[in-house]
Amino acid sequence: MMLLHANGPISLEHTLGSGQAFRWRRDAGLRESGPHGDWRRDGDWWLGVVEGTVYRVRQEGPQAIAFTCGPLDEQAAAPLLTSYLRLDDDLPALYRRLRGDRRLGAAMRQYEGLRLVRQAPWECLVTFVISAYSNIPRIARHVEDLAQTFGDTLEFAGETHHRFPSPAQLAETGEPWFREHGFGYRARYLSRLSVLVMPLGDLTALRRAPFQEARSVLLALPGVGEKVADCVLAFSLDQGEAFPVDVHVRRAVQVWYGEGEERSDRWVREWAHERFGPDAAYAQQYLFHYQRQRGR
DNA sequence: AACCAGGTCCGAT
DNA sequence: ATCGGACATGGT
């Protein structure tokens, strides 16, 4: 087990549970205890697969986490997990910049430690094409189905897990397979996506590209509209200007900033770009989570 | 049992 | 440029 410290607060609950990434699940780490065969929780762990590594992560105070992993050793994995959870992001500075905003101020207090994640772009792209007009539990089910069916196996702590499949591993999958597995009308997009992405090479190169340029590349792909493109830009390509506008965020902005007037997605997006600039992606995730949790 | 879900695409104004 | 409907499926 290894400890990692964050630059400011980190909350696994809010980071992994706010609908950015879909391969994390709460893992109580059940361990047998007592003479009556009852089970007890061994802390509140999260279990997830990132690239080729399986992680078990738990909160270790407001600014630190502990983790184990495999098959990669912890020393080698530490910088990878640090990057994935963006533990180096200066959250206190972000809060200082945005705390003048009343709604964001409230959201940041309530969900302190919520960080954007830095996902693998290909997995993020497929995930959010799947996400279109769906819901979070179902999205997670589809992503897991793809991993188990087409991804390489990974052994960790006596259990078998799966990597998310590469474009090449998905390229042979035709529309009928996706239909049969409940992907609905997204089947047509997904069956074409791999083939079109392969010649683009490593999508992480888009992290160095200007925002609009990276966005154009994504928008040319099947099943990728403005919302999905902005999710990929925000959650995998370090593009802080991205502001994904879904039904929740549009409502939130209409009510909180738009005097309740009907606003188009374009209006909301441009308003956010003007107001938040390079902090737009973070602002969006706080507003999204705030709005979505509000009704529960 | 309707209604909605982290939308996109396409054809018609 | 913008608008409206079609598109599959499952959760609440």
XYZ file of C-alpha atoms (C1' of nucleotides) in Angstrom:
321
model
C 0.000 0.000 0.000
C 1.226 3.458 -0.869
C 0.170 6.955 0.108
C -0.333 9.874 -2.306
C -0.799 13.497 -1.308
C -2.795 15.993 -3.338
C -2.255 19.674 -4.006
C -5.232 20.672 -1.854
C -8.320 18.577 -1.183
C -9.115 15.309 -2.937
C -12.431 13.493 -2.580
C -12.658 10.057 -4.174
C -16.379 10.006 -3.517
C -16.997 13.141 -5.549
C -14.294 12.557 -8.140
C -15.059 8.942 -9.001
C -18.775 9.233 -8.292
C -19.637 12.275 -10.398
C -20.176 10.579 -13.739
C -16.875 11.321 -15.444
C -15.442 7.799 -15.524
C -17.483 4.636 -15.505
C -15.161 1.819 -14.543
C -14.915 2.520 -10.816
C -16.997 0.726 -8.245
C -17.137 0.864 -4.508
C -15.351 -2.129 -3.132
C -15.846 -2.720 0.546
C -12.841 -5.016 0.599
C -14.861 -7.522 2.548
C -12.822 -9.580 4.936
C -13.996 -12.438 7.099
C -14.025 -11.622 10.752
C -15.391 -13.027 13.956
C -16.300 -16.562 14.910
C -19.765 -16.469 13.371
C -18.598 -16.045 9.819
C -19.913 -12.516 9.592
C -18.225 -10.055 7.271
C -16.808 -6.677 8.021
C -15.836 -3.767 5.822
C -12.164 -3.140 5.452
C -12.496 0.586 4.771
C -14.226 2.150 1.814
C -12.198 1.202 -1.193
C -12.746 1.989 -4.834
C -11.754 -0.568 -7.441
C -11.017 0.394 -11.030
C -8.970 -0.282 -14.145
C -6.905 2.491 -15.717
C -4.957 1.615 -18.850
C -3.207 -1.682 -18.005
C -3.417 -1.473 -14.229
C -6.013 -2.469 -11.640
C -6.220 -0.117 -8.648
C -7.754 -0.276 -5.185
C -7.917 3.245 -3.779
C -9.257 4.731 -0.577
C -9.474 8.054 1.141
C -6.722 8.660 3.682
C -7.665 12.058 5.049
C -8.920 15.137 3.171
C -5.786 15.603 1.066
C -4.412 12.093 0.667
C -5.287 8.695 -0.715
C -3.868 5.219 -0.290
C -3.694 2.637 -3.050
C -2.584 -0.811 -4.047
C -2.433 -2.037 -7.612
C -1.332 -4.699 -10.034
C 0.068 -6.229 -12.093
C 2.181 -3.046 -12.315
C 4.088 -2.366 -9.080
C 3.148 0.549 -6.875
C 6.338 2.536 -7.420
C 5.767 2.609 -11.158
C 2.018 3.182 -10.843
C 2.201 6.121 -8.410
C 2.891 8.793 -11.032
C 0.261 7.275 -13.322
C -2.440 7.402 -10.660
C -1.306 10.880 -9.659
C -1.803 11.979 -13.243
C -5.138 10.176 -13.616
C -6.606 11.797 -10.518
C -4.905 15.099 -11.323
C -3.556 15.303 -7.793
C -1.161 18.047 -8.919
C -3.985 20.373 -9.963
C -3.890 23.397 -7.667
C -7.429 23.151 -6.323
C -7.024 25.887 -3.698
C -6.060 28.302 -6.485
C -9.053 27.182 -8.553
C -11.343 27.791 -5.588
C -9.899 31.255 -5.090
C -10.556 32.106 -8.733
C -14.162 30.852 -8.737
C -15.386 31.513 -5.217
C -16.828 34.886 -6.213
C -19.504 32.954 -8.104
C -22.319 32.267 -5.688
C -23.517 28.960 -7.160
C -20.066 27.614 -7.778
C -19.046 28.711 -4.315
C -21.817 26.590 -2.853
C -20.997 23.644 -5.105
C -17.296 23.830 -4.287
C -18.010 23.837 -0.556
C -20.428 20.932 -0.828
C -18.239 18.835 -3.113
C -14.845 19.927 -1.886
C -12.104 17.798 -3.406
C -13.959 16.970 -6.615
C -11.272 16.780 -9.291
C -11.490 16.256 -12.998
C -9.896 12.979 -14.073
C -7.415 12.528 -16.909
C -8.731 9.486 -18.737
C -7.282 7.659 -21.720
C -8.760 9.541 -24.723
C -9.901 6.493 -26.695
C -11.768 4.979 -23.763
C -13.244 8.380 -22.934
C -14.368 8.863 -26.520
C -16.134 5.498 -26.728
C -17.645 5.981 -23.287
C -19.255 9.293 -24.148
C -20.491 8.137 -27.538
C -22.234 5.423 -25.548
C -23.489 7.999 -23.058
C -25.703 9.808 -25.564
C -29.241 10.030 -24.218
C -28.596 7.206 -21.768
C -28.087 7.031 -18.017
C -25.076 6.460 -15.829
C -25.711 2.874 -14.631
C -26.438 1.746 -18.167
C -23.342 3.484 -19.556
C -21.207 1.691 -16.963
C -22.756 -1.631 -17.931
C -21.960 -1.105 -21.623
C -18.368 -0.057 -20.961
C -17.834 -3.081 -18.740
C -19.373 -5.329 -21.386
C -16.875 -4.062 -23.974
C -13.937 -4.584 -21.623
C -14.944 -8.108 -20.658
C -15.660 -9.149 -24.222
C -12.753 -7.586 -26.109
C -10.155 -6.336 -23.607
C -6.951 -8.016 -22.472
C -7.168 -9.738 -19.109
C -5.378 -8.428 -16.035
C -4.714 -10.426 -12.872
C -4.834 -8.672 -9.536
C -5.238 -10.085 -6.034
C -6.424 -13.408 -7.373
C -9.127 -11.847 -9.550
C -9.364 -11.363 -13.281
C -10.057 -7.899 -14.663
C -10.047 -6.456 -18.167
C -8.415 -3.549 -19.949
C -10.547 -1.341 -22.090
C -10.089 -2.665 -25.667
C -7.903 -0.838 -28.183
C -9.305 0.576 -31.433
C -7.832 -2.437 -33.239
C -9.562 -4.812 -30.821
C -12.915 -3.149 -31.484
C -12.465 -2.646 -35.205
C -13.783 -6.069 -36.131
C -16.968 -5.603 -34.144
C -19.879 -5.030 -36.477
C -23.116 -3.176 -35.852
C -25.078 -6.408 -35.152
C -22.939 -7.233 -32.110
C -23.633 -3.822 -30.596
C -27.346 -4.162 -31.391
C -27.537 -7.560 -29.763
C -25.870 -6.179 -26.658
C -28.331 -3.352 -26.120
C -26.377 -0.373 -27.442
C -29.410 0.682 -29.471
C -28.923 3.339 -32.131
C -25.388 3.997 -30.903
C -24.461 0.689 -32.572
C -24.057 2.345 -35.944
C -21.652 4.958 -34.543
C -19.599 2.507 -32.503
C -19.131 0.034 -35.318
C -17.574 2.780 -37.456
C -15.641 4.637 -34.782
C -12.587 2.365 -34.385
C -11.850 2.240 -38.078
C -11.951 6.025 -38.338
C -9.853 6.601 -35.220
C -7.021 4.207 -36.059
C -5.454 6.365 -38.764
C -5.513 9.356 -36.400
C -2.807 7.707 -34.314
C -2.373 8.503 -30.630
C -5.213 10.784 -29.535
C -3.184 12.039 -26.572
C -1.384 14.248 -29.098
C -4.535 16.385 -29.025
C -3.549 17.487 -25.518
C -0.980 19.768 -27.137
C -3.350 21.000 -29.845
C -5.287 24.272 -29.556
C -8.789 23.824 -28.175
C -10.753 24.471 -31.359
C -8.412 22.340 -33.412
C -8.757 19.332 -31.126
C -12.515 19.890 -31.052
C -12.769 19.831 -34.849
C -10.952 16.516 -35.034
C -13.421 14.948 -32.608
C -16.506 16.503 -34.230
C -15.659 14.763 -37.504
C -16.178 11.346 -35.882
C -19.478 9.424 -35.974
C -21.636 9.824 -32.888
C -19.580 12.782 -31.709
C -21.514 16.012 -31.441
C -20.671 19.131 -29.439
C -21.540 17.633 -26.062
C -19.569 14.405 -26.503
C -16.612 16.282 -27.985
C -16.531 18.611 -24.989
C -16.621 15.664 -22.573
C -13.638 14.064 -24.275
C -11.799 17.393 -24.290
C -12.524 17.977 -20.601
C -12.067 14.477 -19.189
C -9.172 13.177 -21.251
C -7.460 15.933 -23.211
C -6.666 18.584 -20.585
C -8.729 21.158 -22.444
C -9.948 23.384 -19.624
C -12.009 25.566 -21.954
C -14.383 22.721 -22.736
C -17.866 23.084 -21.235
C -20.077 20.063 -21.987
C -23.717 21.147 -22.100
C -26.124 18.334 -21.311
C -29.708 18.582 -20.122
C -28.695 19.056 -16.472
C -26.120 21.760 -17.088
C -28.415 23.630 -19.434
C -31.176 23.673 -16.810
C -28.749 24.734 -14.099
C -27.393 27.622 -16.130
C -30.868 28.683 -17.272
C -32.141 28.872 -13.725
C -29.061 30.169 -11.936
C -27.568 32.494 -14.520
C -30.108 32.897 -17.301
C -33.114 34.320 -15.397
C -35.056 31.168 -16.195
C -35.169 31.999 -19.902
C -34.921 29.200 -22.436
C -31.312 29.131 -23.611
C -29.836 27.129 -26.453
C -26.874 24.843 -25.882
C -24.779 27.233 -27.936
C -25.787 30.184 -25.763
C -24.883 28.270 -22.593
C -21.545 27.127 -23.990
C -20.498 30.577 -25.145
C -21.663 32.167 -21.925
C -19.540 29.696 -19.943
C -16.513 30.216 -22.142
C -16.732 33.947 -21.568
C -17.293 33.643 -17.842
C -14.939 30.810 -16.878
C -12.322 30.714 -19.647
C -9.757 27.975 -18.928
C -11.668 26.974 -15.760
C -14.802 26.101 -17.728
C -14.287 22.349 -17.556
C -13.946 22.380 -13.782
C -16.878 24.782 -13.415
C -19.041 22.514 -15.532
C -18.303 19.406 -13.481
C -19.157 21.164 -10.231
C -22.393 22.555 -11.692
C -23.300 19.177 -13.188
C -22.762 17.300 -9.964
C -24.507 19.976 -7.914
C -27.560 20.003 -10.162
C -27.769 16.232 -10.409
C -27.398 15.556 -6.695
C -29.844 18.305 -5.821
C -32.890 16.293 -6.762
C -32.002 13.245 -4.667
C -47.618 3.462 -17.482
C -45.781 7.418 -19.127
C -41.632 9.912 -18.999
C -36.775 10.681 -19.196
C -31.905 9.757 -19.800
C -24.394 13.352 -19.556
C -27.417 13.544 -27.791
C -26.558 13.019 -32.703
C -28.018 13.150 -37.254
C -30.648 14.636 -41.073
C -33.974 16.868 -43.643
C -37.004 20.888 -43.748
C -37.580 25.798 -42.904
C -27.996 28.937 -39.080
C -31.687 26.897 -36.609
C -35.582 23.589 -35.628
C -38.055 19.210 -35.081
C -38.399 14.366 -35.279
C -36.354 9.753 -35.420
C -33.601 6.857 -33.230
C -33.240 1.863 -29.057
C -33.241 0.686 -24.492
C -33.804 0.537 -19.632
C -34.582 2.963 -15.136
C -37.871 5.355 -12.132
